Every structure is written in C-alpha cells, then in structure tokens.
Tab-separated table of C-alpha atoms in Angstrom:
chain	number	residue	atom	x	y	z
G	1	UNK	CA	54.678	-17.675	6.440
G	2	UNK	CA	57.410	-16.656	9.187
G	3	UNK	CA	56.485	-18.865	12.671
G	4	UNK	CA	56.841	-16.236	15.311
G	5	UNK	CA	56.773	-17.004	19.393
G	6	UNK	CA	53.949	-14.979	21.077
G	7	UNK	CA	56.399	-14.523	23.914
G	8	UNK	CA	58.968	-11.826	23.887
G	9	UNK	CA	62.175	-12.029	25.589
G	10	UNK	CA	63.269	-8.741	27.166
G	11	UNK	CA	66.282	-8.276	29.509
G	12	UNK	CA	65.662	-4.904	31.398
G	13	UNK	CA	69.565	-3.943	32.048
G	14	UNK	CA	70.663	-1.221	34.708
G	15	UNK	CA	72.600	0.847	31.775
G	16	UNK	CA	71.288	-0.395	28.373
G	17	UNK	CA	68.163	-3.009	27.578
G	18	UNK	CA	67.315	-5.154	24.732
G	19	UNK	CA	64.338	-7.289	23.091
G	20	UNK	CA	64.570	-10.474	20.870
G	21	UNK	CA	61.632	-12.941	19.556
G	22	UNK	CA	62.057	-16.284	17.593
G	23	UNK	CA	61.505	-16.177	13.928
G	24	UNK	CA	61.489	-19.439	12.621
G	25	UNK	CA	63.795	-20.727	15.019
G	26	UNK	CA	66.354	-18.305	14.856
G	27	UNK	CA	66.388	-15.201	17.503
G	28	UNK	CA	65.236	-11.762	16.138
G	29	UNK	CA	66.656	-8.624	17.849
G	30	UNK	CA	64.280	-5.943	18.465
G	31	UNK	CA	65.392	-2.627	16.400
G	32	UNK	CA	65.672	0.783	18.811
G	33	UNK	CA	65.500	3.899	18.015
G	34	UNK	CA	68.235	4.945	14.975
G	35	UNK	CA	68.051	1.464	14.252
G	36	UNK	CA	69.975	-0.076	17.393
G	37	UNK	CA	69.660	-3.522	19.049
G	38	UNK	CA	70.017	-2.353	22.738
G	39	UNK	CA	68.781	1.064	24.157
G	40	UNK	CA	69.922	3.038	26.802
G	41	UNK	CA	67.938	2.385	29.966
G	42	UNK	CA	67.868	6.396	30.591
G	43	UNK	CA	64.968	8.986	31.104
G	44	UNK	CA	64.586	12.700	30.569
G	45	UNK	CA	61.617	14.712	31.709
G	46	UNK	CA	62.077	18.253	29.764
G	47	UNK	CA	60.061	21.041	32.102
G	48	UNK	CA	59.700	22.953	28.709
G	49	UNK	CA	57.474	20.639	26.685
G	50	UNK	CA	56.521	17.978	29.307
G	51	UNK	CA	57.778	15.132	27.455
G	52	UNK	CA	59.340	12.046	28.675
G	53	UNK	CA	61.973	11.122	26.768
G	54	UNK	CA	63.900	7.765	26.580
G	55	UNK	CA	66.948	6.105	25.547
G	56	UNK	CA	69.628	7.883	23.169
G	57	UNK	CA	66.662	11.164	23.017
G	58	UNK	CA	67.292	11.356	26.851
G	59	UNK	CA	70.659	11.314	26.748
G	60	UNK	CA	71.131	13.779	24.185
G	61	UNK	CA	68.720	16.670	25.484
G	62	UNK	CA	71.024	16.377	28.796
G	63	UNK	CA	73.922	16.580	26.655
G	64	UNK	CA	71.998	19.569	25.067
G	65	UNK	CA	71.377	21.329	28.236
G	66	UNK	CA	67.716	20.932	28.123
G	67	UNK	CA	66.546	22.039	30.966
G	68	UNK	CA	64.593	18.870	32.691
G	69	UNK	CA	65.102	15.927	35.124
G	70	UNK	CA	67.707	12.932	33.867
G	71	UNK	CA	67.350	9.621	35.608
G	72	UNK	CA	69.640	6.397	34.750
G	73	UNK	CA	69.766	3.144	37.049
G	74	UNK	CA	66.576	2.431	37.695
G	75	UNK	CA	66.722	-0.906	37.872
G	76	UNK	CA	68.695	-0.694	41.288
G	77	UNK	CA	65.894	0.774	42.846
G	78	UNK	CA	63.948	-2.068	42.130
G	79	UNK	CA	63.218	-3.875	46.034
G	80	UNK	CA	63.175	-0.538	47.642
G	81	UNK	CA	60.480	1.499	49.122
G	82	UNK	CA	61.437	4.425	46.357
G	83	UNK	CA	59.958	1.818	43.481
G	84	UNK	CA	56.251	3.180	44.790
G	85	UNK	CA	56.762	6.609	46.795
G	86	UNK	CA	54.821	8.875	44.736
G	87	UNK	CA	56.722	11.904	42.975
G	88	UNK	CA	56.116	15.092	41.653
G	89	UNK	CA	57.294	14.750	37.723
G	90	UNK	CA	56.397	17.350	34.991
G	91	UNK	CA	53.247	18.377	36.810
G	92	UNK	CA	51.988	14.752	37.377
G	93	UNK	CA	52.472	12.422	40.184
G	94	UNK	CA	54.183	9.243	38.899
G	95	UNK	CA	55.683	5.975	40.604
G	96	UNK	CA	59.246	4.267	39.859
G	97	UNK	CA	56.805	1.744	38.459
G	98	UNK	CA	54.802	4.144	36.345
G	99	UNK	CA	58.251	5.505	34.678
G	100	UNK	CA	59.353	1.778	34.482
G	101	UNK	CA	56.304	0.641	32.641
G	102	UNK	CA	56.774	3.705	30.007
G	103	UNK	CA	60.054	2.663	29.257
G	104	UNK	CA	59.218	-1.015	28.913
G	105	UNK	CA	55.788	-0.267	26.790
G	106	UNK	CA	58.160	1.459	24.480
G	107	UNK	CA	60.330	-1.832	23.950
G	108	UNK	CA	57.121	-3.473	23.619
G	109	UNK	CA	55.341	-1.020	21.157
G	110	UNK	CA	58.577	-1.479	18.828
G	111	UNK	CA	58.650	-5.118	19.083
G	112	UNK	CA	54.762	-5.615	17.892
G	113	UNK	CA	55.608	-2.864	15.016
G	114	UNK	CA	58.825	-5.116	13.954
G	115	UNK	CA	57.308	-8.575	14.240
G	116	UNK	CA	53.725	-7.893	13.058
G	117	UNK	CA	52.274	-9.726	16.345
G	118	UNK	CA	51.078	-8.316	19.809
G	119	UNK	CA	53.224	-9.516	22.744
G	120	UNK	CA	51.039	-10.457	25.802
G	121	UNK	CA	53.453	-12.864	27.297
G	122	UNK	CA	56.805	-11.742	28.324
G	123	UNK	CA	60.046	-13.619	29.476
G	124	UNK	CA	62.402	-11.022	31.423
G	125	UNK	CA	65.945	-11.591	32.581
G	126	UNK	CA	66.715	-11.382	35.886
G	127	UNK	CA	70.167	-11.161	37.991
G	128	UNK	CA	70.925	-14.110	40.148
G	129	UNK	CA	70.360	-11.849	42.757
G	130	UNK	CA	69.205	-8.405	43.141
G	131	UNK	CA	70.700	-8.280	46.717
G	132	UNK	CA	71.543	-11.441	48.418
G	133	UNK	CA	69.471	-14.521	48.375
G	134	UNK	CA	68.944	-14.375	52.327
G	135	UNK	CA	68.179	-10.367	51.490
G	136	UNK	CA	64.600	-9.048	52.424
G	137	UNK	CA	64.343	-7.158	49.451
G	138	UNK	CA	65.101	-9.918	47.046
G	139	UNK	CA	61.549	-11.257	46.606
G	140	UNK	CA	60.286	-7.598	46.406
G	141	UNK	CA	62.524	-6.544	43.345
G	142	UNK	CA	61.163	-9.220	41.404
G	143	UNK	CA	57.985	-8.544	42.180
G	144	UNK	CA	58.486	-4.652	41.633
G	145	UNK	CA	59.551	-5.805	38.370
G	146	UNK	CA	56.813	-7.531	37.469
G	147	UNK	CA	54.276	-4.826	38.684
G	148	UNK	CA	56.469	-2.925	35.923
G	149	UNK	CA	55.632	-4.673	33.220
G	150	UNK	CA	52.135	-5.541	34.117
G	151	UNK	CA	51.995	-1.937	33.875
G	152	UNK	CA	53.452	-1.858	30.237
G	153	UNK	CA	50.691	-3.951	29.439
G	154	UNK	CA	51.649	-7.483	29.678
G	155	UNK	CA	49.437	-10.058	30.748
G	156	UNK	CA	51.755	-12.734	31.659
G	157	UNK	CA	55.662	-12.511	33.178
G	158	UNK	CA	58.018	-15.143	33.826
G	159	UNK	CA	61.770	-14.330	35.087
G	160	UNK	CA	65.034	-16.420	33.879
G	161	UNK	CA	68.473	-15.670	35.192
G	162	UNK	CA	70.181	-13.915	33.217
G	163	UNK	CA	73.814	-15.657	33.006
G	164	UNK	CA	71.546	-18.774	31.999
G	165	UNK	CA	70.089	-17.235	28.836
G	166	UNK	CA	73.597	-16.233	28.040
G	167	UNK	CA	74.023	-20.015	28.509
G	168	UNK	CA	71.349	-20.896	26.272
G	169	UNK	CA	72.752	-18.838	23.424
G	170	UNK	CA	75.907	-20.021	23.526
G	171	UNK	CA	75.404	-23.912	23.978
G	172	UNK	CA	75.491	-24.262	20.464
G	173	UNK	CA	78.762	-23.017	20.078
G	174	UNK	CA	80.157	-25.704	22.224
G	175	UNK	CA	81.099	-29.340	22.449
G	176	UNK	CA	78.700	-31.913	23.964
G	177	UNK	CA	80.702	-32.836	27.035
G	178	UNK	CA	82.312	-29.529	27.471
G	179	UNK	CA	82.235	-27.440	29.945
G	180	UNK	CA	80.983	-23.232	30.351
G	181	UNK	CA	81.016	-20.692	32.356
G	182	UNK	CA	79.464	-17.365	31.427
G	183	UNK	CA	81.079	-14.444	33.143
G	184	UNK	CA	77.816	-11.529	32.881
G	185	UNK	CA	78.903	-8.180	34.020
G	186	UNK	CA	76.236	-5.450	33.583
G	187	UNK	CA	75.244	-2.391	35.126
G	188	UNK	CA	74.421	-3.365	38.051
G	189	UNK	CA	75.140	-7.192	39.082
G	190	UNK	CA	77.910	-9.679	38.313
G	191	UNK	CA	76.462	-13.087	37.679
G	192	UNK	CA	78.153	-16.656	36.550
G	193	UNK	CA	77.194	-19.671	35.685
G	194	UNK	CA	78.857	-23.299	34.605
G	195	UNK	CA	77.007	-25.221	32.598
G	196	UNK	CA	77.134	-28.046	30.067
G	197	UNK	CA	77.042	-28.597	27.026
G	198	UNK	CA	74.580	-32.343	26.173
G	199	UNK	CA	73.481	-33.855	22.423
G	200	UNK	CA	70.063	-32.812	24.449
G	201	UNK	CA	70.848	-28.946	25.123
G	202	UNK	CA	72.605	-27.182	28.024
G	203	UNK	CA	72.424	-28.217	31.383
G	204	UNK	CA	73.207	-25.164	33.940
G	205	UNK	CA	75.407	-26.343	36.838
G	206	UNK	CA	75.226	-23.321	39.405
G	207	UNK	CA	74.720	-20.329	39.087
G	208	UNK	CA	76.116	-17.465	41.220
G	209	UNK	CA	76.062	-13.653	41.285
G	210	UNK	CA	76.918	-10.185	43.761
G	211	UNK	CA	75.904	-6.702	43.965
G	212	UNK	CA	78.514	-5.061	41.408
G	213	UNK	CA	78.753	-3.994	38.133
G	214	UNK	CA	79.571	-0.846	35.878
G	215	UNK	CA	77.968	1.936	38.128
G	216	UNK	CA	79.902	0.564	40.913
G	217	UNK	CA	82.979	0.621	38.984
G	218	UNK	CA	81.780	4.344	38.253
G	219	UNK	CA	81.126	4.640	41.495
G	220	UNK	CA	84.477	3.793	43.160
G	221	UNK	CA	86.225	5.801	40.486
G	222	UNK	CA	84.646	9.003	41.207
G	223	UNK	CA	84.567	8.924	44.682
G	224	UNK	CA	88.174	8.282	44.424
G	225	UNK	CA	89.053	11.323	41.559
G	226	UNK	CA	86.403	13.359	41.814
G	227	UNK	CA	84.924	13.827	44.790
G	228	UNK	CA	87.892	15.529	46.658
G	229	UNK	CA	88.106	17.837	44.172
G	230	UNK	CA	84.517	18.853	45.173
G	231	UNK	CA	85.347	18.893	49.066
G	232	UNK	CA	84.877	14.939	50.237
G	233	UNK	CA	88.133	14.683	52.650
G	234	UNK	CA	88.503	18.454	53.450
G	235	UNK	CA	87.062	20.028	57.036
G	236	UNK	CA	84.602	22.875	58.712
G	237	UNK	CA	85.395	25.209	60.981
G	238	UNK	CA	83.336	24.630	63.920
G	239	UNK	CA	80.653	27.225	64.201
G	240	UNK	CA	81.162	27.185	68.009
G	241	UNK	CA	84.700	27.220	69.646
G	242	UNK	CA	87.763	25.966	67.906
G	243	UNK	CA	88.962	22.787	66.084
G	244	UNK	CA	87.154	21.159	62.972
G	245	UNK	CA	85.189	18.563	61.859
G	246	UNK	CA	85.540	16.766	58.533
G	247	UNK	CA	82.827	17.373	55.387
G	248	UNK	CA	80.050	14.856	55.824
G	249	UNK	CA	80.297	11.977	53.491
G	250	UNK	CA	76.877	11.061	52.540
G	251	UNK	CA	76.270	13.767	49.592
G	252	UNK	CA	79.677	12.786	47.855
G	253	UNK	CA	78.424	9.109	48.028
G	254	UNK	CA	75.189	9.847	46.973
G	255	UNK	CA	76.554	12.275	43.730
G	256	UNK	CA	79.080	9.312	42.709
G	257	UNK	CA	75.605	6.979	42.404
G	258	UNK	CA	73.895	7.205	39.602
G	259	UNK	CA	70.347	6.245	40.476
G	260	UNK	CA	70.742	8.747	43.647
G	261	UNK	CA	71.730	12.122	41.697
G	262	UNK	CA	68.435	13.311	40.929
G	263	UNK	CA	67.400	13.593	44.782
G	264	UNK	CA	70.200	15.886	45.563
G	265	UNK	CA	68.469	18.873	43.668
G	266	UNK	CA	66.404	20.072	46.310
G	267	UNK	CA	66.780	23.403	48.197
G	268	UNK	CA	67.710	21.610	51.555
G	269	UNK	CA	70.586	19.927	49.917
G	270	UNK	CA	71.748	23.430	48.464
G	271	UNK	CA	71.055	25.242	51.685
G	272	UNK	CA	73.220	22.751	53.579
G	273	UNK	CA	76.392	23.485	51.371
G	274	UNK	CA	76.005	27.039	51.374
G	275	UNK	CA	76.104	26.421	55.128
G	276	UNK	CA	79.377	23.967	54.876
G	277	UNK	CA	80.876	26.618	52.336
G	278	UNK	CA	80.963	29.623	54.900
G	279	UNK	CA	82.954	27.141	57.288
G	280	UNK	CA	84.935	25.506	54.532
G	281	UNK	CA	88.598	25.224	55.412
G	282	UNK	CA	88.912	25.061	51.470
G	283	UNK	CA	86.634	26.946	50.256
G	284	UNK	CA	87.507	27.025	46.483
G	285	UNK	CA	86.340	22.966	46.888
G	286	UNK	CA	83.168	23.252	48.450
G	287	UNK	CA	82.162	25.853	45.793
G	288	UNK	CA	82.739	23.912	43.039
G	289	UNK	CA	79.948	21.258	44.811
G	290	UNK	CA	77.695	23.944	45.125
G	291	UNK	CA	78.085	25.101	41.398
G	292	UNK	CA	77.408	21.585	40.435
G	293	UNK	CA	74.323	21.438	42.501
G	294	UNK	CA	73.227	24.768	41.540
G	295	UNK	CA	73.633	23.621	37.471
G	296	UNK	CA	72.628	20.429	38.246
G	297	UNK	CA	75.553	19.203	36.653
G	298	UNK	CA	75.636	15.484	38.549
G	299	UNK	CA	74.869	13.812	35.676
G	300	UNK	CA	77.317	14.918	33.426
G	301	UNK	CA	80.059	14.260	36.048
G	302	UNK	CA	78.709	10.828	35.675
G	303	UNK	CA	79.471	10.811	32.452
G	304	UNK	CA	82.441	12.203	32.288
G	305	UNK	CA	83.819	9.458	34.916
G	306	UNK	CA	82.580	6.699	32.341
G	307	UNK	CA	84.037	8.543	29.455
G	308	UNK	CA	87.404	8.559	31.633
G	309	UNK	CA	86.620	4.780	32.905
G	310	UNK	CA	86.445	3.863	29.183
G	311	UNK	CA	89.434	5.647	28.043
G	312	UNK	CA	91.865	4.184	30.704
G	313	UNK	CA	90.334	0.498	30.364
G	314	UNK	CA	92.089	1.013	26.243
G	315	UNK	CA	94.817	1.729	27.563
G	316	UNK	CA	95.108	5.444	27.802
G	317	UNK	CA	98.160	6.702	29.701
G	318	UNK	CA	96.989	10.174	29.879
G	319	UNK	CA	92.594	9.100	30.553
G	320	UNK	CA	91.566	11.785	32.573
G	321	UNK	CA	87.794	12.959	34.009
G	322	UNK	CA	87.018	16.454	31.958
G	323	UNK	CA	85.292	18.582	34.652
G	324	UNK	CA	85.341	21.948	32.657
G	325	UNK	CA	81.760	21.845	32.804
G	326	UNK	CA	82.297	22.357	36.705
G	327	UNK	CA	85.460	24.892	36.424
G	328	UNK	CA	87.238	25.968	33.438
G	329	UNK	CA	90.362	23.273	33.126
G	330	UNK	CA	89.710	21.162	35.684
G	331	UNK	CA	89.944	17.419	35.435
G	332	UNK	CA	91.174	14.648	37.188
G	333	UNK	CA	94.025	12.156	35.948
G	334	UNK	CA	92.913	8.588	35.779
G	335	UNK	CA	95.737	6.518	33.634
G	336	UNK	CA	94.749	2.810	33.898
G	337	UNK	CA	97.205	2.181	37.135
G	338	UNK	CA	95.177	4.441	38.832
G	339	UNK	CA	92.054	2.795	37.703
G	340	UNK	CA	93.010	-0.509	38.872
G	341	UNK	CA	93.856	0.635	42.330
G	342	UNK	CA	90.376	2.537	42.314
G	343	UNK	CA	88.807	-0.819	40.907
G	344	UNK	CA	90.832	-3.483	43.083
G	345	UNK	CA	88.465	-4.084	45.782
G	346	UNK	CA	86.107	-5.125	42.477
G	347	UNK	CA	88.269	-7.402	41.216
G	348	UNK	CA	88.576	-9.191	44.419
G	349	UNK	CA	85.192	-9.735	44.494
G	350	UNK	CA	84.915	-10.912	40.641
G	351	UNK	CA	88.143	-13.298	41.435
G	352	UNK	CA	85.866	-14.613	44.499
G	353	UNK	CA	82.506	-14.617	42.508
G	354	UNK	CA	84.068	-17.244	39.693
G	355	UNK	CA	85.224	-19.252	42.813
G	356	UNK	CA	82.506	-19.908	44.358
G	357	UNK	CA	80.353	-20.352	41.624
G	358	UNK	CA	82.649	-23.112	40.534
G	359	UNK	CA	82.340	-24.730	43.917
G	360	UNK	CA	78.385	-24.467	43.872
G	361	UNK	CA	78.312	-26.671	40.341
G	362	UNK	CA	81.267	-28.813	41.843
G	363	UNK	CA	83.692	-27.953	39.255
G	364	UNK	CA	87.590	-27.614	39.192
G	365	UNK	CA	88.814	-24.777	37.361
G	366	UNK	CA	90.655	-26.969	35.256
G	367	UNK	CA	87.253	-28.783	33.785
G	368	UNK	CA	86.192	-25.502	32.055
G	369	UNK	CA	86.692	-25.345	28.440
G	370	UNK	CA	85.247	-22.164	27.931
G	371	UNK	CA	84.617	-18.813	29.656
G	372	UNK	CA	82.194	-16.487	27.413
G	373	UNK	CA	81.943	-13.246	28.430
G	374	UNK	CA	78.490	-11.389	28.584
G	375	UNK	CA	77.855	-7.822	29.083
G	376	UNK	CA	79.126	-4.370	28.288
G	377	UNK	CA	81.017	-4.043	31.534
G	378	UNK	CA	82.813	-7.622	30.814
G	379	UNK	CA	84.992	-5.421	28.595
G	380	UNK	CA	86.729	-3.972	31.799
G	381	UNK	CA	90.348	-5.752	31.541
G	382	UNK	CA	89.915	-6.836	35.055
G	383	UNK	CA	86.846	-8.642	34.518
G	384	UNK	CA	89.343	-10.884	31.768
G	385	UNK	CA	92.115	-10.807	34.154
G	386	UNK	CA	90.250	-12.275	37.085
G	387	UNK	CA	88.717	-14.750	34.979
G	388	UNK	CA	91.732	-15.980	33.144
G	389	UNK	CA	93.480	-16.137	36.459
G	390	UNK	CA	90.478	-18.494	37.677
G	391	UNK	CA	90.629	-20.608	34.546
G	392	UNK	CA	93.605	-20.192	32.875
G	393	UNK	CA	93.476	-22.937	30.266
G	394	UNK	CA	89.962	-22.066	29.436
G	395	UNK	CA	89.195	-20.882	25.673
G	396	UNK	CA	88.067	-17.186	26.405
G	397	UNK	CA	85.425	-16.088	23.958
G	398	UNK	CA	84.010	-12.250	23.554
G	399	UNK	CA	81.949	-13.055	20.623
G	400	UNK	CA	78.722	-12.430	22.054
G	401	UNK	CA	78.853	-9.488	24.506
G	402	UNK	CA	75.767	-7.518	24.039
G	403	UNK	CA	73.044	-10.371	22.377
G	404	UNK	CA	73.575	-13.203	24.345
G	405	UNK	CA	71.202	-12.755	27.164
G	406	UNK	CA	68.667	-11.377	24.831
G	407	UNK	CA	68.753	-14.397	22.682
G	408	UNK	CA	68.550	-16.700	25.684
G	409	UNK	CA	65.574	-15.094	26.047
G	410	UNK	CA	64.051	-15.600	23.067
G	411	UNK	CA	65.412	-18.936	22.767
G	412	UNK	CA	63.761	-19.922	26.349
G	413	UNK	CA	60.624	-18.069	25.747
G	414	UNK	CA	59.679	-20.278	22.533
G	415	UNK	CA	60.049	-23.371	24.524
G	416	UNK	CA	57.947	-22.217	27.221
C-alpha cells in the first residue's frame, strides 16, 4: 500500500497556486480543475446565479461577459486592514478571509479526493517577506494567512519560505559541495536564496526577498501605455478662474493594480469622472476612463497588458495592448524596447536583490554553480539577464519553473 504524508504542502501564489503530497517518497502534484497542476488564484462572483467561481471558471465567465465581480491578487492584501473589513458580496457579507478560505478548501477538497486521505495538517509557502522584515504588517500577513486556512478547515499550519522549498527540490539535482541560488519570481514577491548542496541534504545560506513581482511588472507597464490613453498626464479646466490643474493620479494607479480594480466600481468613483470629464482639456481621454468604469472593463485591461507583457518578453517587435474592448482600434504599442524601459526600475531592483542576498550567505558571485529559476514571472528576460549578469559563470537551469516550490513543500512537510 502507497505511504502517503498526512501533511499537504500548498503554496498560495498571488497569480496561480498549487498542492503536492509525498507518495512513497516521491512528490505528488495535486490535479486542478481540467486536469492542471497549478490553478489560477482568481475569483468570480456571478450576480445572476450567486455562485463563486474559482480558478480557470472565473476567468472564463469574465472573459464571457458574465455579469459579476472578478477579483485576482489577493494574496497582496494579506497584512492589511481590507483582509477583515466586511463586504457586501452576492447578497452575503463575506471577509478577504472568508473568500480566501473558499479558495483554499477547494485545493484541499481536491487533494483528499486525489490522495484518498483527509489533510488536517498543512505546510504553506511563504515569501521571504510580505513587506519588509522591519514592516508592521509583516507579522499580520502571516497570521492573516493562517486565519485563512484555519478557515478552510485545517487544524494545524506551519509556513516555509518559499525560495527554500524551491531549494529543497532541487538539491538533488546538484553536486555535494556546490553551490545554489534560486531566483523565485511570482506574482507578487521576488525572493532568493544560496544554499548548499551536503551528502546530508541542502543547507540554505540566506535567504533574501522585495516587494515585486509580475503584477508590478503589469503594473509599471500599464501605467506607462495605458493609462494616458485614458487621461493620466492630461489637465482640468479650473471650475473657478483660469489656468489648470493636472488629472489626479490615484484612480490610474489604482486601475493599473490588480487587487485594487474591483473598488473603483462604485458610484462616487463614476460621479467624480463625469465631474473631471466636463473640465477635461481632452476630453475624448477622460471618456474612454469613464466607459471603462461604466463596463467595468478594468479587468480585462489587465489582461490585455499581460497578454501584451507576454508577447513582447518572446520577442515580438510589433506586441501591442488590444484596447478595442475600450474603443474600437485602439491599442497601445509595447515592442520589447519599450518594455524594458517600462520594466528598468525592476530590474534594478532584481540586479540588487541577487546582491545582497549573496552578501547575507557570504558568498562571491563566482562560488555559485547554479542559478535555478522558480516561478512563472522568472520567464521575464530581465529576470535571466540580471541574474546572469550577477553570476555569469553560473549553470542557469529553467527546468523546474512552476513545481519546484510545491515539491519543497511536500518534500519538507513529510519530514516534519
């Protein structure tokens, strides 16, 4: 009979999540929905038939144009006093927490089905930091998270960094001696770590991480292309005397973020750039933001950006953002010169983040062997180019991009 660990290892990603358990020794991958090993970490409410829906069925009624609430990114509201503000939701107040736990009793319900075990004890992953390690909000986002899965119905939660599960998963594939560091770029957070490679197992160095990852890119990009297009840089009449003022920032900052879209639909927001629109000194601009907000189209702007992201990062001299769905033909060029100067201020900060990570474990770039990349969002080409520049005689490995933290997980959860 199969020997199965008790303890599931779940890492709870800003974009996509995943599940693995140990089967004999070996780490089992929890299969989504359509038969997937990661899911997307995305929620739909549909008004119509007050379901919640999650994961590829949320993203596809809002590619349907279901009418209903879309929310992505919830993980970076974790530490915040949103995480437990009560909201109105399909006729039902709900917490951040609440919709957290649904999404993560989901993971767990298809786990228990696939393994043929109930899963009290969980092992989650964790970034480095959520904020900062002197940040007041630190210690509550891991506790936020664990409220969340307490609320899924586990008993008992334990936290491992993610960049040293990655670690864990990939010691094998190294020399005893040699040396690693794991480059994890996800949603939300950048984290590293250098560790070694021993005859007894891996031995983690330092570890290091900062407050970027793939929305951020996202983030930068479309406040860069998109948001002028919708009015950010452009001026008001004044509604007394002469002169102008410019377009407040803060609703372009808040549509180019995904976890703050949804809290632009409300009638003050719409009032306010019906207001902005009589005084616009382009007006054509200012419309097009209040067509978005009146179609609620933020989210598929999103997407569209991250469509565009993905299509420059290959390569694509003529990548552009489709915004048809705001205005028939409009779009805005991004060919992948453009996206490095949107993404350079990024880069600086990944080029910094290896640094100082390899000055916490006491390392000289030269001593690393290997650099494995972890993440979907280590596919960016400036996520290889900062890290080859770091360690350029490093062997560069992208063989386990999307199951490496997950089978840290499991690995570490076994062991206990």
């Amino acid at each position: 009979m199969a020997q199965i660990s008790p303890v599931l290892g779940l890492d709870f990603g800003t974009s996509n999540s995943a599940a693995a358990y140990l089967r004999d020794g070996d780490p089992v991958l929890v299969a989504m929905d359509g038969g997937h090993t990661t899911l997307p970490t995305t929620f739909f409410f549909e008004f119509d038939t007050r379901k919640t829906l999650i994961g590829d069925a949320a993203n596809q009624a809002l590619l349907d144009g279901i009418e209903g609430r879309f929310m992505r990114a919830l993980k970076r509201v974790l530490g915040t006093p949103l995480m437990h503000e009560t909201r109105q939701i399909l006729k039902e107040r709900v917490t951040f927490v609440e919709i957290i736990a649904r999404f993560l009793s989901h993971i767990k319900t298809r786990a228990e089905a696939q393994a043929g075990v109930t899963f009290e004890r969980v092992l989650s992953g964790r970034p480095v930091v959520f904020y900062g390690a002197n940040d007041p909000r630190e210690a509550q986002a891991e506790a936020d998270l664990r409220a969340c899965y307490l609320a899924a119905g586990f008993k008992e939660v334990g936290f491992l960094p993610e960049p040293e599960a990655a670690a864990l998963a990939n010691g094998a594939a190294i020399q005893p001696g040699e040396t690693g560091l794991i480059v994890d770029i996800g949603g939300g957070t950048s984290d590293f770590s250098v560790f070694r490679a021993t005859p007894a197992g891996v031995y983690v160095l330092a570890s290091h991480g900062v407050r970027i990852g793939g929305t951020d890119f996202d983030r930068a990009i479309s406040i860069e292309r998109v948001m002028p297009l919708l009015g950010k840089g452009s001026e008001l009449r004044k509604v007394m005397g002469p002169g102008r003022s410019p377009v407040p920032n803060a609703i372009f900052n808040d549509l180019a973020t995904w976890e703050k879209i949804p809290f632009l639909y409300t009638p003050q927001t719409r009032r306010k750039v019906d207001e902005m629109l009589r005084l616009a000194n382009e007006p054509e601009k200012l419309a097009r933001l209040a067509t978005l907000l009146e179609h609620e189209l933020g989210h598929e702007v999103a997407f569209a950006v991250e469509r565009g992201k993905i299509a420059a990062n290959a390569g694509d001299e003529s990548a552009a953002i489709a915004l048809a769905q705001i205005e028939r033909g409009l779009s805005a060029i991004l060919p992948p010169q453009i996206l490095a100067a949107c993404l350079w201020p990024q880069a600086r900060m990944l080029h910094e983040g290896v640094r100082d990570t390899l000055q916490m474990a006491g390392v000289d770039a030269a001593a690393i062997d290997h650099v494995i990349y972890v993440g979907g969002s280590s596919l960016m080409a400036m996520v290889a180019q900062a890290a080859r520049a770091e360690c350029p005689d490093a062997h560069h490995s992208f063989s386990k991009v999307f199951t490496a933290v997950t089978d840290g997980l499991a690995i570490a959860a076994a062991r206990g």
